[in-house]
Amino acid sequence: MLSVQQEYGLQIVRLHSHIGSGSDPEVWHRCACLTLGIAGRLPQVQVVSLGGGFKVARMAGEATVDLQAVGRPIAAEFERFHREHGRRLEMEIEPGTFLAARPGSWCARPWTWWTRG
């Protein structure tokens, strides 16, 4: 990415990483750190987008993400970035499943039942 940026004289102002719809705070933290590491090498970056959505339990045995457990260490990494690089980054998140899963399930509730022969 850095070589393409240099070759074409691009200014990269936004980075996006797709974490996947997950519930493991360590995966979110690791991905945020990797993305912030890249942002540190690109002085024009103003926005870091952590996409993928937050896991919502829809089936037995699935875990719903703990937003506090995910958010605290990521917020700390953004603060660390600010101290080390002297610039504040905006963070975007993609709540996706977290906002749509339960209402989507409710909207898809069957109104009638029938069976085939």
PDB file of C-alpha atoms in Angstrom:
ATOM      1  CA  MET A   1       0.000   0.000   0.000  1.00  0.00           C
ATOM      2  CA  LEU A   2       2.796   2.419   0.863  1.00  0.00           C
ATOM      3  CA  SER A   3       4.559   1.815  -2.447  1.00  0.00           C
ATOM      4  CA  VAL A   4       1.324   2.399  -4.405  1.00  0.00           C
ATOM      5  CA  GLN A   5       0.718   5.582  -2.414  1.00  0.00           C
ATOM      6  CA  GLN A   6       4.192   6.857  -3.260  1.00  0.00           C
ATOM      7  CA  GLU A   7       4.101   5.770  -6.903  1.00  0.00           C
ATOM      8  CA  TYR A   8       0.835   7.607  -7.631  1.00  0.00           C
ATOM      9  CA  GLY A   9       1.213  10.471  -5.166  1.00  0.00           C
ATOM     10  CA  LEU A  10      -1.916   9.485  -3.271  1.00  0.00           C
ATOM     11  CA  GLN A  11      -3.004  11.014   0.002  1.00  0.00           C
ATOM     12  CA  ILE A  12      -4.613   8.319   2.099  1.00  0.00           C
ATOM     13  CA  VAL A  13      -6.845  10.025   4.644  1.00  0.00           C
ATOM     14  CA  ARG A  14      -8.986   7.076   5.765  1.00  0.00           C
ATOM     15  CA  LEU A  15      -8.096   3.491   6.648  1.00  0.00           C
ATOM     16  CA  HIS A  16     -10.627   0.703   6.869  1.00  0.00           C
ATOM     17  CA  SER A  17     -10.097  -2.717   8.335  1.00  0.00           C
ATOM     18  CA  HIS A  18     -12.743  -5.414   8.378  1.00  0.00           C
ATOM     19  CA  ILE A  19     -12.613  -7.348  11.601  1.00  0.00           C
ATOM     20  CA  GLY A  20     -15.623  -9.542  10.977  1.00  0.00           C
ATOM     21  CA  SER A  21     -18.730  -9.781  13.102  1.00  0.00           C
ATOM     22  CA  GLY A  22     -17.138 -11.082  16.256  1.00  0.00           C
ATOM     23  CA  SER A  23     -17.382 -11.045  20.010  1.00  0.00           C
ATOM     24  CA  ASP A  24     -13.755 -11.620  21.051  1.00  0.00           C
ATOM     25  CA  PRO A  25     -12.329  -8.397  22.540  1.00  0.00           C
ATOM     26  CA  GLU A  26      -8.757  -9.596  21.885  1.00  0.00           C
ATOM     27  CA  VAL A  27      -9.415  -9.918  18.140  1.00  0.00           C
ATOM     28  CA  TRP A  28     -10.870  -6.405  18.055  1.00  0.00           C
ATOM     29  CA  HIS A  29      -7.885  -5.066  20.017  1.00  0.00           C
ATOM     30  CA  ARG A  30      -5.325  -6.819  17.809  1.00  0.00           C
ATOM     31  CA  CYS A  31      -6.962  -5.572  14.606  1.00  0.00           C
ATOM     32  CA  ALA A  32      -7.202  -2.014  15.959  1.00  0.00           C
ATOM     33  CA  CYS A  33      -3.497  -2.094  16.866  1.00  0.00           C
ATOM     34  CA  LEU A  34      -2.521  -3.340  13.406  1.00  0.00           C
ATOM     35  CA  THR A  35      -4.615  -0.644  11.735  1.00  0.00           C
ATOM     36  CA  LEU A  36      -3.236   2.089  13.994  1.00  0.00           C
ATOM     37  CA  GLY A  37       0.264   0.847  13.193  1.00  0.00           C
ATOM     38  CA  ILE A  38      -0.403   1.487   9.518  1.00  0.00           C
ATOM     39  CA  ALA A  39      -1.977   4.867  10.311  1.00  0.00           C
ATOM     40  CA  GLY A  40       1.232   5.808  12.106  1.00  0.00           C
ATOM     41  CA  ARG A  41       3.123   5.397   8.832  1.00  0.00           C
ATOM     42  CA  LEU A  42       0.623   7.515   6.896  1.00  0.00           C
ATOM     43  CA  PRO A  43       0.637  11.077   8.269  1.00  0.00           C
ATOM     44  CA  GLN A  44      -2.384  12.135   6.188  1.00  0.00           C
ATOM     45  CA  VAL A  45      -4.725   9.582   7.775  1.00  0.00           C
ATOM     46  CA  GLN A  46      -7.492  11.277   9.739  1.00  0.00           C
ATOM     47  CA  VAL A  47     -10.057   8.480  10.101  1.00  0.00           C
ATOM     48  CA  VAL A  48      -9.726   4.826  11.080  1.00  0.00           C
ATOM     49  CA  SER A  49     -12.753   2.680  10.311  1.00  0.00           C
ATOM     50  CA  LEU A  50     -13.068  -0.577  12.231  1.00  0.00           C
ATOM     51  CA  GLY A  51     -15.702  -2.476  10.321  1.00  0.00           C
ATOM     52  CA  GLY A  52     -17.281  -5.841  10.596  1.00  0.00           C
ATOM     53  CA  GLY A  53     -20.101  -5.403  13.049  1.00  0.00           C
ATOM     54  CA  PHE A  54     -20.573  -6.570  16.599  1.00  0.00           C
ATOM     55  CA  LYS A  55     -21.659 -10.150  17.189  1.00  0.00           C
ATOM     56  CA  VAL A  56     -25.178 -10.695  18.475  1.00  0.00           C
ATOM     57  CA  ALA A  57     -26.199 -14.096  19.805  1.00  0.00           C
ATOM     58  CA  ARG A  58     -28.985 -15.410  17.599  1.00  0.00           C
ATOM     59  CA  MET A  59     -28.614 -19.123  18.237  1.00  0.00           C
ATOM     60  CA  ALA A  60     -28.104 -21.169  21.384  1.00  0.00           C
ATOM     61  CA  GLY A  61     -24.454 -21.205  22.408  1.00  0.00           C
ATOM     62  CA  GLU A  62     -23.502 -18.002  20.593  1.00  0.00           C
ATOM     63  CA  ALA A  63     -22.068 -15.047  22.513  1.00  0.00           C
ATOM     64  CA  THR A  64     -23.075 -11.409  22.176  1.00  0.00           C
ATOM     65  CA  VAL A  65     -20.186  -8.963  22.141  1.00  0.00           C
ATOM     66  CA  ASP A  66     -19.483  -7.063  25.363  1.00  0.00           C
ATOM     67  CA  LEU A  67     -19.140  -3.516  24.028  1.00  0.00           C
ATOM     68  CA  GLN A  68     -17.341  -2.277  27.134  1.00  0.00           C
ATOM     69  CA  ALA A  69     -14.781  -5.089  26.968  1.00  0.00           C
ATOM     70  CA  VAL A  70     -14.152  -4.324  23.287  1.00  0.00           C
ATOM     71  CA  GLY A  71     -14.251  -0.546  23.547  1.00  0.00           C
ATOM     72  CA  ARG A  72     -12.032   0.209  26.544  1.00  0.00           C
ATOM     73  CA  PRO A  73      -8.745  -1.149  25.153  1.00  0.00           C
ATOM     74  CA  ILE A  74      -9.412   0.314  21.704  1.00  0.00           C
ATOM     75  CA  ALA A  75     -10.088   3.761  23.178  1.00  0.00           C
ATOM     76  CA  ALA A  76      -6.806   3.440  25.097  1.00  0.00           C
ATOM     77  CA  GLU A  77      -4.968   2.589  21.847  1.00  0.00           C
ATOM     78  CA  PHE A  78      -6.383   5.680  20.142  1.00  0.00           C
ATOM     79  CA  GLU A  79      -5.201   7.793  23.096  1.00  0.00           C
ATOM     80  CA  ARG A  80      -1.764   6.155  22.925  1.00  0.00           C
ATOM     81  CA  PHE A  81      -1.645   6.923  19.195  1.00  0.00           C
ATOM     82  CA  HIS A  82      -2.415  10.566  19.943  1.00  0.00           C
ATOM     83  CA  ARG A  83       0.386  10.788  22.522  1.00  0.00           C
ATOM     84  CA  GLU A  84       2.924   9.100  20.241  1.00  0.00           C
ATOM     85  CA  HIS A  85       2.041  10.801  16.939  1.00  0.00           C
ATOM     86  CA  GLY A  86       0.620  14.135  18.069  1.00  0.00           C
ATOM     87  CA  ARG A  87      -2.616  13.765  16.145  1.00  0.00           C
ATOM     88  CA  ARG A  88      -6.075  12.613  17.026  1.00  0.00           C
ATOM     89  CA  LEU A  89      -7.808  10.192  14.730  1.00  0.00           C
ATOM     90  CA  GLU A  90     -11.525   9.862  14.243  1.00  0.00           C
ATOM     91  CA  MET A  91     -12.809   6.342  14.757  1.00  0.00           C
ATOM     92  CA  GLU A  92     -15.666   4.923  12.749  1.00  0.00           C
ATOM     93  CA  ILE A  93     -17.358   1.667  13.621  1.00  0.00           C
ATOM     94  CA  GLU A  94     -19.779  -0.465  11.691  1.00  0.00           C
ATOM     95  CA  PRO A  95     -22.362  -1.766  14.163  1.00  0.00           C
ATOM     96  CA  GLY A  96     -24.137  -3.774  11.435  1.00  0.00           C
ATOM     97  CA  THR A  97     -25.428  -6.953  12.999  1.00  0.00           C
ATOM     98  CA  PHE A  98     -25.625  -5.375  16.439  1.00  0.00           C
ATOM     99  CA  LEU A  99     -28.342  -2.993  15.244  1.00  0.00           C
ATOM    100  CA  ALA A 100     -30.097  -5.188  12.717  1.00  0.00           C
ATOM    101  CA  ALA A 101     -30.026  -8.786  13.984  1.00  0.00           C
ATOM    102  CA  ARG A 102     -32.769  -8.708  16.563  1.00  0.00           C
ATOM    103  CA  PRO A 103     -35.150  -6.383  14.725  1.00  0.00           C
ATOM    104  CA  GLY A 104     -34.462  -8.430  11.575  1.00  0.00           C
ATOM    105  CA  SER A 105     -35.386 -11.605  13.399  1.00  0.00           C
ATOM    106  CA  TRP A 106     -38.534 -10.036  14.733  1.00  0.00           C
ATOM    107  CA  CYS A 107     -39.533  -8.755  11.281  1.00  0.00           C
ATOM    108  CA  ALA A 108     -38.984 -12.193   9.783  1.00  0.00           C
ATOM    109  CA  ARG A 109     -41.297 -13.927  12.260  1.00  0.00           C
ATOM    110  CA  PRO A 110     -43.753 -16.173  10.400  1.00  0.00           C
ATOM    111  CA  TRP A 111     -47.401 -15.166  10.313  1.00  0.00           C
ATOM    112  CA  THR A 112     -48.785 -18.463   9.106  1.00  0.00           C
ATOM    113  CA  TRP A 113     -47.607 -22.053   9.057  1.00  0.00           C
ATOM    114  CA  TRP A 114     -48.303 -24.723   6.521  1.00  0.00           C
ATOM    115  CA  THR A 115     -46.742 -28.046   5.640  1.00  0.00           C
ATOM    116  CA  ARG A 116     -46.340 -29.871   2.406  1.00  0.00           C
ATOM    117  CA  GLY A 117     -47.951 -33.209   1.840  1.00  0.00           C
TER     118      GLY A 117
END
